[in-house]
Coordinates of N, CA and C in Angstrom, one line a residue:
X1 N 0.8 -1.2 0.0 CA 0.0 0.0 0.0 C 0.9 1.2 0.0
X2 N 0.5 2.1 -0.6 CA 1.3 3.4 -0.6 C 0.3 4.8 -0.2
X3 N 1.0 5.3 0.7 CA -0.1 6.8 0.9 C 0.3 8.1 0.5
X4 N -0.4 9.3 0.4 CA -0.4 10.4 0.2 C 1.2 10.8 0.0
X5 N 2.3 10.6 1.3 CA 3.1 10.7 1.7 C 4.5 9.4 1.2
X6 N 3.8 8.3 0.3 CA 5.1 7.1 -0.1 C 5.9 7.9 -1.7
X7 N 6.9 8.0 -1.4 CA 8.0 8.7 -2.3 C 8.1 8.0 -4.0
X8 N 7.8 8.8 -4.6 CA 7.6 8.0 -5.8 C 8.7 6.7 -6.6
X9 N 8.8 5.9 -6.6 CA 9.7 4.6 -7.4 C 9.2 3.7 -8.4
X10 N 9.2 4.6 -9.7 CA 8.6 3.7 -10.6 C 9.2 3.0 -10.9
X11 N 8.9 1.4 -11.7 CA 9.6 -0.4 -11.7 C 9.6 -0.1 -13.3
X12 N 8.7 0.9 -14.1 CA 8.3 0.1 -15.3 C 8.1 1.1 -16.3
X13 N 8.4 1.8 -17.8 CA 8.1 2.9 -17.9 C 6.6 3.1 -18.2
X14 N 6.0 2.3 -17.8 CA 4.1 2.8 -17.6 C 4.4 3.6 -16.0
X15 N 4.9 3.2 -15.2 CA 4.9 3.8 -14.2 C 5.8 4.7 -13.7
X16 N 6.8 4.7 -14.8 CA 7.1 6.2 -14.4 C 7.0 7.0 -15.4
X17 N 6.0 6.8 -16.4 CA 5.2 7.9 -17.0 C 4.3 8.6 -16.1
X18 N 3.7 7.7 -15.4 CA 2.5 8.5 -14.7 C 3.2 9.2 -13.5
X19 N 4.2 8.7 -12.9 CA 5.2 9.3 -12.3 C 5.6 11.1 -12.8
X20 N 6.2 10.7 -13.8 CA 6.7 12.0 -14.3 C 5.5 13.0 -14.5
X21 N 4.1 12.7 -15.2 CA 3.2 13.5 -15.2 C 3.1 14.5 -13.8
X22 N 3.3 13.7 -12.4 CA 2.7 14.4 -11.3 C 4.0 15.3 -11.1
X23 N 5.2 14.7 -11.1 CA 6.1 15.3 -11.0 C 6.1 17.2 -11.8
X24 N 5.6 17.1 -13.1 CA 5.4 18.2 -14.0 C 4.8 19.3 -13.3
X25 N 3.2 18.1 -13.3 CA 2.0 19.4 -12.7 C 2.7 19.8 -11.6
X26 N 3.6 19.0 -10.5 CA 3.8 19.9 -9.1 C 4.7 21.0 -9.4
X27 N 5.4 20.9 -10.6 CA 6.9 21.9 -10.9 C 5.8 23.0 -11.3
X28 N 4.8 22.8 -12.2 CA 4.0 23.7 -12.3 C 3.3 25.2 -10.8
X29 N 2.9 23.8 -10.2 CA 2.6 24.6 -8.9 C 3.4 25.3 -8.3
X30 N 4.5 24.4 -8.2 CA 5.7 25.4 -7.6 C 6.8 26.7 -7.8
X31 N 6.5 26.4 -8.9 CA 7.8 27.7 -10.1 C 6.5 28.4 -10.4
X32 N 5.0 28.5 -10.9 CA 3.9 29.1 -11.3 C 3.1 30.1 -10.5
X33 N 2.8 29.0 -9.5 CA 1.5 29.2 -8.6 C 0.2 28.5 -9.5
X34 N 0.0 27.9 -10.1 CA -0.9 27.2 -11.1 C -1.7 26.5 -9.8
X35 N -2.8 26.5 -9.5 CA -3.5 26.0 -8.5 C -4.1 24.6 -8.8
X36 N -3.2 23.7 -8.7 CA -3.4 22.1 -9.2 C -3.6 21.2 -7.4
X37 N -4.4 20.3 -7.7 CA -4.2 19.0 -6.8 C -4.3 17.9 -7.7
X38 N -3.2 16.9 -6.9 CA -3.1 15.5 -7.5 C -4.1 14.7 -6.8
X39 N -4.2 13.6 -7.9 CA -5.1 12.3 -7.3 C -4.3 11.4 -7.9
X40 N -3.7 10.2 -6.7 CA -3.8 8.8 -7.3 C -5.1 7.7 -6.8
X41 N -5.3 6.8 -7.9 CA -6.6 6.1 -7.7 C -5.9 4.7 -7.8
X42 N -7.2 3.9 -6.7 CA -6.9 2.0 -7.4 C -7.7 1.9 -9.1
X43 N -7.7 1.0 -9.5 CA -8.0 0.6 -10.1 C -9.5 0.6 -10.4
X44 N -10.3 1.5 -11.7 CA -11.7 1.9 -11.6 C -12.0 0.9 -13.3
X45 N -13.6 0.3 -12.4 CA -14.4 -0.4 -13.3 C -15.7 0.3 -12.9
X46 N -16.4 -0.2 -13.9 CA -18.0 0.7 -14.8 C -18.2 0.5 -16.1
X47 N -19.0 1.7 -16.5 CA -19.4 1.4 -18.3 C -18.2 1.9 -18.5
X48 N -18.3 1.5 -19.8 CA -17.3 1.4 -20.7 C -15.8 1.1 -20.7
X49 N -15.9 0.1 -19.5 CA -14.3 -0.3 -19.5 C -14.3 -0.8 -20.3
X50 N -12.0 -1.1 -20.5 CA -12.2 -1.4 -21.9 C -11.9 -3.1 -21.7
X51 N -12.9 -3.3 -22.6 CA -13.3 -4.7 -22.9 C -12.6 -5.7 -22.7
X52 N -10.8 -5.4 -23.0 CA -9.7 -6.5 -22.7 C -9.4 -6.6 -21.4
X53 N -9.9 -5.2 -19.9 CA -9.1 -6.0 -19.1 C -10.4 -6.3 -18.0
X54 N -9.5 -7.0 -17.0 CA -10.3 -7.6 -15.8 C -11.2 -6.9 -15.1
X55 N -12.6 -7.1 -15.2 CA -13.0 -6.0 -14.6 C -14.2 -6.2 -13.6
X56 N -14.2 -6.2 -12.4 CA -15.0 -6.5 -10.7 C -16.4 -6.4 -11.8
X57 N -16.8 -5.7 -12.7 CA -18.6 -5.3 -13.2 C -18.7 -5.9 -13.8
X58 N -18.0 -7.1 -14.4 CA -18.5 -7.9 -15.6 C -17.7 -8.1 -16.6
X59 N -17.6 -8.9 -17.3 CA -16.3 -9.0 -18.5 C -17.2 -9.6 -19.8
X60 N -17.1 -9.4 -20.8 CA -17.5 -9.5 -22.2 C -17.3 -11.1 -22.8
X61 N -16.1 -11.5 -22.2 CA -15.6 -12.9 -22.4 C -16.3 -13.9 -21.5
X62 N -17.1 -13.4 -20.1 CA -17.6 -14.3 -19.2 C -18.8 -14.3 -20.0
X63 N -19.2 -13.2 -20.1 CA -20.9 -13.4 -20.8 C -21.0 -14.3 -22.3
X64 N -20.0 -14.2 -22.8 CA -20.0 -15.4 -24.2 C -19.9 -16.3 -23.6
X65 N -19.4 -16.9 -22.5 CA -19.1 -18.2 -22.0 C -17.1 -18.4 -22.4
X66 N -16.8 -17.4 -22.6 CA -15.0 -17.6 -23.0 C -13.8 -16.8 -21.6
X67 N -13.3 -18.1 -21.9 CA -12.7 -18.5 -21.1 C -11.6 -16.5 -20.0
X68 N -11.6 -16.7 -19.3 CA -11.4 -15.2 -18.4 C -10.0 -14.7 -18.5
X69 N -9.4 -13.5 -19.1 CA -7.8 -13.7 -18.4 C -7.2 -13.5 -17.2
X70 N -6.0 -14.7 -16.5 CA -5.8 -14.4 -15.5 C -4.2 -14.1 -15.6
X71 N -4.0 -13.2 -15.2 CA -2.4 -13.0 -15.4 C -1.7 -13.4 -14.2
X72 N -0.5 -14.0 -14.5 CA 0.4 -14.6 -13.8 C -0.8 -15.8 -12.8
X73 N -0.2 -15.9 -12.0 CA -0.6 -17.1 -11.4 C -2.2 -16.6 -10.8
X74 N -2.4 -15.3 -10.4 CA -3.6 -14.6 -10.2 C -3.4 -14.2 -8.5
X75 N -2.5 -14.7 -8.6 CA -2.2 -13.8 -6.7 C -1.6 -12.3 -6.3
X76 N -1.7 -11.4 -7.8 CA -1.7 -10.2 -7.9 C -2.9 -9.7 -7.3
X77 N -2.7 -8.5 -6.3 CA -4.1 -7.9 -5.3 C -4.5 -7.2 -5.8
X78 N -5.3 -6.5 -6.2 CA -6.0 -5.5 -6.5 C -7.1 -4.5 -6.1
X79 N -7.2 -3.1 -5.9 CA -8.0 -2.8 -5.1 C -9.2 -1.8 -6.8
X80 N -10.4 -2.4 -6.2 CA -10.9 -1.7 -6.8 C -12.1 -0.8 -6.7
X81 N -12.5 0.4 -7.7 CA -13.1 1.4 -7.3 C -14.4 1.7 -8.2
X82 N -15.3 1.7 -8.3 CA -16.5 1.7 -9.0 C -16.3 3.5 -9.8
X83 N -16.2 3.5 -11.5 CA -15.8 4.8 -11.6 C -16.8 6.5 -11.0
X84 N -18.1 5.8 -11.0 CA -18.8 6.9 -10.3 C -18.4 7.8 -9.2
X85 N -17.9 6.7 -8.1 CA -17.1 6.9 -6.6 C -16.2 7.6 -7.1
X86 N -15.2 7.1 -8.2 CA -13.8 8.1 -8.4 C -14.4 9.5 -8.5
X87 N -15.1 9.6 -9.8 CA -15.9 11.1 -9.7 C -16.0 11.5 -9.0
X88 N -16.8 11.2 -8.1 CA -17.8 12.0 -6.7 C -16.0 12.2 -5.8
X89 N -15.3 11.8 -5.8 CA -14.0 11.9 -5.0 C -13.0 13.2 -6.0
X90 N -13.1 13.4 -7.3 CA -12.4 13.8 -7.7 C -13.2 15.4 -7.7
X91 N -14.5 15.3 -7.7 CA -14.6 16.9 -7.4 C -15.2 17.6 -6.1
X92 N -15.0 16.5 -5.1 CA -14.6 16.8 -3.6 C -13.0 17.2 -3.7
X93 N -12.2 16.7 -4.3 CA -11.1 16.9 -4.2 C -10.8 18.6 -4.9
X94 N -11.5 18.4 -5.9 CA -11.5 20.1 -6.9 C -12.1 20.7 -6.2
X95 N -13.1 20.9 -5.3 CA -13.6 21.7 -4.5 C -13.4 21.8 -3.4
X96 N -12.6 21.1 -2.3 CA -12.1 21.5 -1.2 C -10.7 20.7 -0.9
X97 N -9.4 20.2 -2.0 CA -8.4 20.3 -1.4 C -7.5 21.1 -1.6
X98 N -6.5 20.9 -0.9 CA -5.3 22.3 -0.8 C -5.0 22.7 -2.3
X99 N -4.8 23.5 -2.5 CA -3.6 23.0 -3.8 C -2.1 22.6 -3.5
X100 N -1.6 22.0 -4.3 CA -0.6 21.1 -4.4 C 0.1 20.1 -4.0
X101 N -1.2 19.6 -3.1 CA -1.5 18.7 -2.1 C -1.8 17.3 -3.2
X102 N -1.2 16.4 -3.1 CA -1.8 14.8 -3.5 C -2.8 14.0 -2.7
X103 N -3.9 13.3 -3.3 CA -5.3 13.1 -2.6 C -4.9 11.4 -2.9
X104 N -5.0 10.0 -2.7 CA -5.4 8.9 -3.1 C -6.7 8.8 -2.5
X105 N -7.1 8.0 -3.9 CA -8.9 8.1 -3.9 C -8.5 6.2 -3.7
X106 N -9.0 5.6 -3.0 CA -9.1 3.9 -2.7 C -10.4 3.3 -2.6
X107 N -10.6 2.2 -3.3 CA -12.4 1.9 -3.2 C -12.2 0.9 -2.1
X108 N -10.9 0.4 -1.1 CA -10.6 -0.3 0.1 C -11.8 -1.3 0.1
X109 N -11.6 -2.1 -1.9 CA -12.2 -3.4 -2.0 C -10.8 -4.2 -2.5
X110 N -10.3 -4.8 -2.1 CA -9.2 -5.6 -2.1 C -9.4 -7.2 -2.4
X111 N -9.0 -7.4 -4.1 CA -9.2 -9.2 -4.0 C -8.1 -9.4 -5.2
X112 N -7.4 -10.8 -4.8 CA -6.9 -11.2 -5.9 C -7.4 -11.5 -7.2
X113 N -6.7 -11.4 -8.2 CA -7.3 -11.4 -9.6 C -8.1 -12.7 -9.5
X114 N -7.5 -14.0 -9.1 CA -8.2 -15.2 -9.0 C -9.5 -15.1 -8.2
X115 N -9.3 -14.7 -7.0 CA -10.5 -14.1 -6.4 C -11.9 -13.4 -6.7
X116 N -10.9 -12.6 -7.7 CA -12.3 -11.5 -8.5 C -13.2 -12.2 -9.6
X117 N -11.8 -13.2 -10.2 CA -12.9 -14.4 -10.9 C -13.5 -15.4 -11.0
X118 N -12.9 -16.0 -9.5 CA -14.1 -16.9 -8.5 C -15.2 -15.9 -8.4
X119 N -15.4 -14.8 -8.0 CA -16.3 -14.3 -7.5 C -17.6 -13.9 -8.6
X120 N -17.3 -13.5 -9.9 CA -17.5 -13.4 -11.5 C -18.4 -14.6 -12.0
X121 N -17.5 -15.6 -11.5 CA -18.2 -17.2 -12.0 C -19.4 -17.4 -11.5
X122 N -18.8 -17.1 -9.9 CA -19.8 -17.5 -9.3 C -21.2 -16.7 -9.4
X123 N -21.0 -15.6 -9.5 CA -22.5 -14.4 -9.8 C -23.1 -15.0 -11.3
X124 N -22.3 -15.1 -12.2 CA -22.6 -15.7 -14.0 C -23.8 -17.1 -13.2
X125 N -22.9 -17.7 -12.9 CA -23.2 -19.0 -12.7 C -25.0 -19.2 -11.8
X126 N -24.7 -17.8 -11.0 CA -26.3 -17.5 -10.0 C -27.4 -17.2 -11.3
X127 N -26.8 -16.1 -11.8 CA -27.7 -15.2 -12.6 C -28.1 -15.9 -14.4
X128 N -26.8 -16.7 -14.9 CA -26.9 -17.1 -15.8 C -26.4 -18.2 -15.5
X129 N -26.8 -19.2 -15.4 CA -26.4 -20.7 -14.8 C -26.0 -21.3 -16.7
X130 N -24.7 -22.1 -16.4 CA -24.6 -22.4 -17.7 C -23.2 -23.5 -17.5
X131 N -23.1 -24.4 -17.5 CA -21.6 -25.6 -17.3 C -20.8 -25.2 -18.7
X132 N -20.1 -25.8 -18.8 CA -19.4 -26.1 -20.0 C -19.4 -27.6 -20.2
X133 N -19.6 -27.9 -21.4 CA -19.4 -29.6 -21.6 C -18.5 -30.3 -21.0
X134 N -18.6 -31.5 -21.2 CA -17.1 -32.2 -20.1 C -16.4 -32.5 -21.1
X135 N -15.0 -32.2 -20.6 CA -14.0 -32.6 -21.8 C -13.3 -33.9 -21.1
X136 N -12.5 -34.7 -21.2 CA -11.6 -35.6 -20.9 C -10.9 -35.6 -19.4
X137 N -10.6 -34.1 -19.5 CA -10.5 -33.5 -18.1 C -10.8 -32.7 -17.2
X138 N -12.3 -32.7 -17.6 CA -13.5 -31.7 -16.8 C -14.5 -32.6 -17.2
X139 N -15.0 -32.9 -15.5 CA -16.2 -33.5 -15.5 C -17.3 -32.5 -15.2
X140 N -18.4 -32.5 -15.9 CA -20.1 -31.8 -16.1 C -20.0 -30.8 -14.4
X141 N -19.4 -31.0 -13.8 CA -19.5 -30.8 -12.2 C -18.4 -30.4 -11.8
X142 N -16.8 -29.6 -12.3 CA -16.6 -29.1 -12.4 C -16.9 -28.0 -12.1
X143 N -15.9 -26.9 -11.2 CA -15.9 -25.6 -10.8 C -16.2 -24.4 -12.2
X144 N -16.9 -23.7 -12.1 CA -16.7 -23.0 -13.4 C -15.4 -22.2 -13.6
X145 N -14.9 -22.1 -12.8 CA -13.4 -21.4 -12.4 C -12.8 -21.5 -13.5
X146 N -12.5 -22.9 -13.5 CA -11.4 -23.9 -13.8 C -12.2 -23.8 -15.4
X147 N -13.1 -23.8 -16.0 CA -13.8 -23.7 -17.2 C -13.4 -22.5 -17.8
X148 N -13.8 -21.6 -17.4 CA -13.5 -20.2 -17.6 C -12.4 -19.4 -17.4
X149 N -11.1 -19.7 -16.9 CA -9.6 -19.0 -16.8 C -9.0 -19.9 -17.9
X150 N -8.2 -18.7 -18.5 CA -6.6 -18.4 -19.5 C -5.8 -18.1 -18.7
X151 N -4.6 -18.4 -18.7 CA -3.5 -17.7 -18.1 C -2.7 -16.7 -19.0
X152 N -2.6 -15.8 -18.4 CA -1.5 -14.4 -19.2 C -0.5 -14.6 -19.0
X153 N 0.5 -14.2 -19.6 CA 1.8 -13.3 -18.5 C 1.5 -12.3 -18.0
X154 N 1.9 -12.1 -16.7 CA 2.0 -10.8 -16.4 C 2.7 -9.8 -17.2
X155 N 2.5 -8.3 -16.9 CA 3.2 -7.4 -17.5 C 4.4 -7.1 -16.9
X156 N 5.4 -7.1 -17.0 CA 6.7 -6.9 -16.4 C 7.2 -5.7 -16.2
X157 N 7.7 -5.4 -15.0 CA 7.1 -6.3 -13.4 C 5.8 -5.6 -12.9
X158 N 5.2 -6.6 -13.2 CA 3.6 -6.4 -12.6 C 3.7 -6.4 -11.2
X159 N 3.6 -5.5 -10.4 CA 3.1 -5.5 -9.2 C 2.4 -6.3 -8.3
X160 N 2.8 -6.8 -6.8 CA 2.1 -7.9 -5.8 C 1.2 -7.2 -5.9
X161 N 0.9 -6.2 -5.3 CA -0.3 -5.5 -4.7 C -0.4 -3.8 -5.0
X162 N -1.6 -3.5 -5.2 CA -1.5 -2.1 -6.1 C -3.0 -1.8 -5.3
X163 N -2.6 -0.9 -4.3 CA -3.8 -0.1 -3.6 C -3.3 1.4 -3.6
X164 N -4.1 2.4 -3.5 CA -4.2 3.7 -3.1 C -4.4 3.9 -2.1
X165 N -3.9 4.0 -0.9 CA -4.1 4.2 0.5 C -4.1 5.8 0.8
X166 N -4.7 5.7 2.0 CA -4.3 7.1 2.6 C -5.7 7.7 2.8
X167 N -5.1 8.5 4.0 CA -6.5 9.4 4.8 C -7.3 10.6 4.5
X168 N -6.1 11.1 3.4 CA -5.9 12.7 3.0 C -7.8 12.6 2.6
X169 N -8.4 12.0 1.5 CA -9.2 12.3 1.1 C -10.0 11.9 1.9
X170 N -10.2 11.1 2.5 CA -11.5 10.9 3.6 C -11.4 11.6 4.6
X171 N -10.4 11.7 5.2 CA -10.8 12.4 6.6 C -10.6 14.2 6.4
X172 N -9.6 14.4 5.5 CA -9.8 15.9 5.8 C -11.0 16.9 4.6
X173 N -11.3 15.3 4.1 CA -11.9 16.0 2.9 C -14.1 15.4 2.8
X174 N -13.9 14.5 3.5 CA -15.3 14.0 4.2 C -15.5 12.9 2.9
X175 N -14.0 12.2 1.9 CA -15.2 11.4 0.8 C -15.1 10.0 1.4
X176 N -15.9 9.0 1.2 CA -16.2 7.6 1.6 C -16.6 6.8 1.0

């Protein structure tokens, strides 16, 4: 977990792109006076996610019945945030944080990728009950789990655990 206050160390250059971005806006703030605040977020699902990746609201590949991706072994953590919540946090943040202040917005729903697609199967499986045939080595009675997961590679180096912690936006700022 990282908060408000964890010193930036990007692994990967996706991540220290996004890195460098905050780095800018704050040079902005500081050499300017440019009245900015930062936000980092977990990971946000809703409409129009995009359709390739993992997503807590539903996945395009579960509703055809095809099979789910799970990258690396699926014991990567993930916290995730319903994108509406992000909103409603992002203009509590435009409207009452400091400037030049960094806010993490966290939806402090935490599950492994495997997890989230046990969880996926199992709602499909409630709402839209459906086996897959038995193959050789899946019997009719079979987990849908086990039906429904691909393995990926991870992206290198993918991250154990990827949360947005911190108090800044809830407590001094009232979002929840």
């Amino acid at each position: 977990m990282f908060t408000e206050d964890t010193p930036y160390d990007p692994r990967s250059p996706y991540s220290a792109s996004k890195a460098s971005s905050d780095h800018l806006v704050r040079a902005w703030h500081e050499t300017y006076g440019l009245p900015v605040v930062l936000t980092n977020c977990s990971n946000n699902y809703g409409p129009f996610h995009f359709p390739e990746k993992l997503d807590p609201g539903g996945h395009p590949d579960a509703l055809a019945g095809k099979p789910l991706p799970i990258y690396g072994d699926g014991s990567n953590i993930r916290d995730w945030l319903y994108v509406e919540d992000h909103a409603t946090a992002l203009l509590l943040v435009v409207e009452k944080g400091e400037p030049g202040r960094s806010y993490n917005v966290g939806g402090e729903n935490e599950r492994t990728n495997l997890e989230l697609v046990k969880t996926l199967c199992a709602i499909l499986d409630e709402k839209r009950p459906k086996r897959p045939a038995p193959t050789p080595t899946r019997s009719p009675s079979s987990p849908t789990v086990r039906a429904m997961t691909r393995a990926m590679p991870s992206t290198p180096p993918a991250s154990a655990r990827n949360w947005a912690g911190g108090p800044r936006s809830r407590s001094r700022k009232g979002w929840r």
